[in-house]
Every structure is written in C-alpha cells, then in structure tokens.
C-alpha cells in the first residue's frame, strides 16, 4: 500500500477558489452604488454575499486539495479534508500521465484571466468504466457507491510525486489483467 500527498497547489482547486473570490469582488463593487443611493437593505445583501464567496466557498473547495492518494490491493482512494474518493480496480480501465500542455485552450484562457498564465502541474489521470457518484448519506465519492452520478469518467490526481503514482497504478492494473482469466478461452 503506497501513499502520496496531494499537491495543495492543485490548479483546478486554485481556479475555482479564485473565480469565487473574483465574483465576490464584483459583488462588493455592486454594493457601492446601492449604498450611495441609500438602499441599505439591498446593499447589505450585496455585502453579505461576498463574505460567502470570499471565505466559505473557497475554504470548502480548498479542502479537496489537501490529503493523500492511497494505492492498495483493492482500490485507489483519495482521502481529502472534504471527502473520500474510492475507485475499485474493477472500475479503472487505464491510467496515463497528464501533461500541462494537454489542457484545453479554453481552460488556459480562464487560468490566465484569474492570474495563473499556465497550467503548471503534471498529474495522473485515471479512466473509469462508469461515472463517479456522490454518496447520498456520507461525504464520499466513487464508482461503486450508491448515489447520484455526476457524469465524470476521469479523475486527475495532482500529487507531489506523479511519476511514482503512475508507476504504482500501472503496475497494479497490469497485475490485475494478468490475474484475470482470458474470457475467450473455454473453461
């Protein structure tokens, strides 16, 4: 069982937290004309809204960027402060190294707007047989849980040592393939 620390400088998490903070600044700017006009009730709503955007939402999303990825004989688990992601080996079809230049141009543009000109991190991307599901009663996500499908069939792991994680996942997938009997052969 190998464990890898999640890189807290996860670009996806950083983009989400920065975008919420950007909307919070715009909301604060929207409250100024309301205060000038004397509409205190509306101005208070516009002032309370950014507090959530500046603090609560970035704090919640930031929890997904802290934790560890654990590769075991049964599954790959990503334990974060905000929940656990569980991917059994039966649901993983493959893994690949995800390089920064593979990110779509749209995302590069958004990162640039939010103060991050490039997608700076290499990651390990796991392809899944079925969609990730959100558990209804626990703070868990995974492919074999009872819950609401969220439509994502790939998971990227931004860890401090992506090369070793990729090697471990590839090795485990290869061992699993060797252990499975050929389905074409009659028994």
Coordinates of C-alpha atoms in Angstrom, one line a residue:
X1 CA 0.0 0.0 0.0
X2 CA 1.5 3.3 -1.2
X3 CA 0.5 6.7 -0.1
X4 CA 1.1 10.0 -2.0
X5 CA 0.5 13.5 -0.6
X6 CA -2.0 15.6 -2.7
X7 CA -0.3 18.7 -4.0
X8 CA -2.1 21.7 -2.3
X9 CA -1.3 23.9 -5.4
X10 CA -3.9 21.9 -7.4
X11 CA -4.7 24.1 -10.4
X12 CA -8.3 23.1 -10.6
X13 CA -9.0 24.0 -7.0
X14 CA -7.0 27.2 -7.3
X15 CA -9.1 28.2 -10.3
X16 CA -12.4 27.6 -8.5
X17 CA -11.3 29.5 -5.4
X18 CA -10.0 32.4 -7.4
X19 CA -13.1 32.5 -9.5
X20 CA -15.4 32.7 -6.4
X21 CA -13.2 35.4 -5.0
X22 CA -13.4 37.3 -8.3
X23 CA -17.2 37.2 -8.2
X24 CA -17.0 38.3 -4.6
X25 CA -15.0 41.4 -5.5
X26 CA -17.5 42.2 -8.3
X27 CA -20.3 41.7 -5.8
X28 CA -18.7 44.2 -3.4
X29 CA -18.3 46.6 -6.2
X30 CA -22.1 46.2 -6.9
X31 CA -22.9 47.2 -3.3
X32 CA -21.3 50.6 -3.5
X33 CA -23.9 52.2 -5.9
X34 CA -26.7 50.8 -3.7
X35 CA -25.1 52.4 -0.6
X36 CA -24.7 55.7 -2.4
X37 CA -28.4 55.6 -3.4
X38 CA -29.4 54.8 0.2
X39 CA -30.9 51.4 -0.4
X40 CA -29.4 49.8 2.7
X41 CA -31.3 46.5 2.6
X42 CA -30.1 45.7 -0.9
X43 CA -26.6 46.9 -0.1
X44 CA -26.4 44.6 3.0
X45 CA -27.4 41.6 0.8
X46 CA -24.7 42.5 -1.7
X47 CA -22.2 42.8 1.2
X48 CA -23.2 39.5 2.9
X49 CA -23.0 37.6 -0.4
X50 CA -19.2 38.3 -0.9
X51 CA -18.5 37.0 2.6
X52 CA -19.6 33.6 1.4
X53 CA -17.7 33.9 -1.8
X54 CA -14.5 35.1 -0.1
X55 CA -14.4 32.7 2.8
X56 CA -16.8 29.8 3.0
X57 CA -16.8 28.5 -0.6
X58 CA -13.0 28.8 -1.1
X59 CA -12.5 27.1 2.2
X60 CA -14.8 24.3 1.3
X61 CA -13.3 23.7 -2.1
X62 CA -9.8 24.1 -0.7
X63 CA -10.4 21.0 1.4
X64 CA -10.3 18.9 -1.8
X65 CA -6.7 20.0 -2.4
X66 CA -5.4 18.6 0.9
X67 CA -5.0 14.9 1.7
X68 CA -3.5 11.8 0.2
X69 CA -3.9 9.3 -2.5
X70 CA -3.6 5.7 -1.3
X71 CA -3.0 2.8 -3.8
X72 CA -4.0 -0.5 -2.2
X73 CA -4.6 -4.0 -3.5
X74 CA -8.4 -3.4 -3.7
X75 CA -8.7 0.2 -4.9
X76 CA -7.3 3.7 -5.3
X77 CA -8.5 6.1 -2.6
X78 CA -8.1 9.8 -2.4
X79 CA -8.8 11.0 1.1
X80 CA -9.2 14.7 1.4
X81 CA -10.5 17.1 4.1
X82 CA -13.8 17.3 2.3
X83 CA -14.4 13.6 1.5
X84 CA -13.1 10.3 0.3
X85 CA -13.0 9.2 -3.4
X86 CA -13.0 5.4 -3.9
X87 CA -12.1 3.8 -7.2
X88 CA -12.0 -0.1 -7.1
X89 CA -9.6 -1.7 -9.6
X90 CA -12.6 -3.2 -11.5
X91 CA -13.8 0.3 -12.4
X92 CA -10.4 1.6 -13.7
X93 CA -9.7 0.9 -17.3
X94 CA -6.4 2.7 -17.6
X95 CA -4.1 5.4 -16.4
X96 CA -1.9 8.0 -18.1
X97 CA 0.3 10.9 -17.3
X98 CA -1.5 14.1 -17.9
X99 CA 0.8 16.9 -19.0
X100 CA 0.2 20.6 -18.7
X101 CA 0.1 21.3 -22.5
X102 CA -2.9 18.9 -22.9
X103 CA -5.3 21.2 -21.2
X104 CA -7.9 22.7 -23.5
X105 CA -7.3 26.3 -24.7
X106 CA -10.5 27.5 -23.0
X107 CA -9.0 26.5 -19.6
X108 CA -5.7 28.2 -20.4
X109 CA -7.6 31.4 -21.1
X110 CA -9.6 31.1 -17.9
X111 CA -6.4 30.5 -15.9
X112 CA -4.8 33.5 -17.5
X113 CA -7.8 35.7 -16.6
X114 CA -7.6 34.6 -13.0
X115 CA -3.9 35.3 -12.6
X116 CA -2.4 31.9 -13.5
X117 CA -1.0 32.1 -17.0
X118 CA -0.3 28.4 -17.4
X119 CA -1.5 25.0 -16.2
X120 CA 1.7 24.2 -14.3
X121 CA 1.3 20.7 -12.9
X122 CA 1.8 17.2 -14.2
X123 CA -0.9 14.8 -13.0
X124 CA -2.0 11.2 -13.2
X125 CA -5.3 10.7 -15.0
X126 CA -7.4 7.6 -14.4
X127 CA -10.0 6.5 -16.9
X128 CA -13.1 4.9 -15.3
X129 CA -15.6 2.4 -16.6
X130 CA -18.6 4.4 -15.1
X131 CA -19.4 7.8 -13.8
X132 CA -18.3 9.0 -10.4
X133 CA -21.2 9.0 -7.9
X134 CA -21.8 11.3 -4.9
X135 CA -22.9 9.3 -1.9
X136 CA -26.3 10.3 -0.6
X137 CA -25.5 10.0 3.1
X138 CA -21.8 10.2 3.5
X139 CA -19.1 12.6 2.2
X140 CA -17.9 10.0 -0.3
X141 CA -17.5 9.8 -4.0
X142 CA -16.7 6.8 -6.1
X143 CA -17.8 4.5 -8.9
X144 CA -19.2 1.7 -6.8
X145 CA -21.2 3.8 -4.3
X146 CA -25.0 4.2 -4.2
X147 CA -25.6 7.8 -5.0
X148 CA -26.1 10.5 -7.6
X149 CA -23.9 10.1 -10.8
X150 CA -22.1 13.4 -11.5
X151 CA -21.1 12.5 -15.1
X152 CA -17.3 12.4 -14.7
X153 CA -15.5 9.3 -16.0
X154 CA -11.9 10.6 -15.5
X155 CA -10.2 11.6 -12.3
X156 CA -6.9 13.5 -12.1
X157 CA -4.6 13.1 -9.2
X158 CA -2.3 16.1 -8.5
X159 CA 0.2 14.6 -6.2
X160 CA 3.7 15.6 -5.1
X161 CA 5.3 12.6 -6.9
X162 CA 3.1 11.9 -10.0
X163 CA 5.7 9.6 -11.7
X164 CA 5.7 7.1 -8.8
X165 CA 1.9 7.2 -8.5
X166 CA 1.6 6.5 -12.3
X167 CA 4.1 3.6 -11.9
X168 CA 2.2 2.1 -9.0
X169 CA -1.2 2.4 -10.7
X170 CA 0.1 1.0 -14.0
X171 CA 1.8 -1.9 -12.1
X172 CA -1.4 -2.7 -10.2
X173 CA -3.5 -2.6 -13.4
X174 CA -1.1 -4.9 -15.1
X175 CA -1.2 -7.4 -12.2
X176 CA -5.0 -7.3 -12.3
X177 CA -5.1 -8.0 -16.0
X178 CA -2.7 -10.9 -15.6
X179 CA -4.7 -12.4 -12.7
X180 CA -8.0 -12.3 -14.8
X181 CA -8.5 -15.4 -16.8
X182 CA -8.9 -15.0 -20.6
X183 CA -12.6 -14.7 -21.4
X184 CA -12.0 -16.0 -24.9
X185 CA -10.8 -19.4 -23.7
X186 CA -13.4 -22.1 -23.0
X187 CA -13.3 -23.4 -19.4

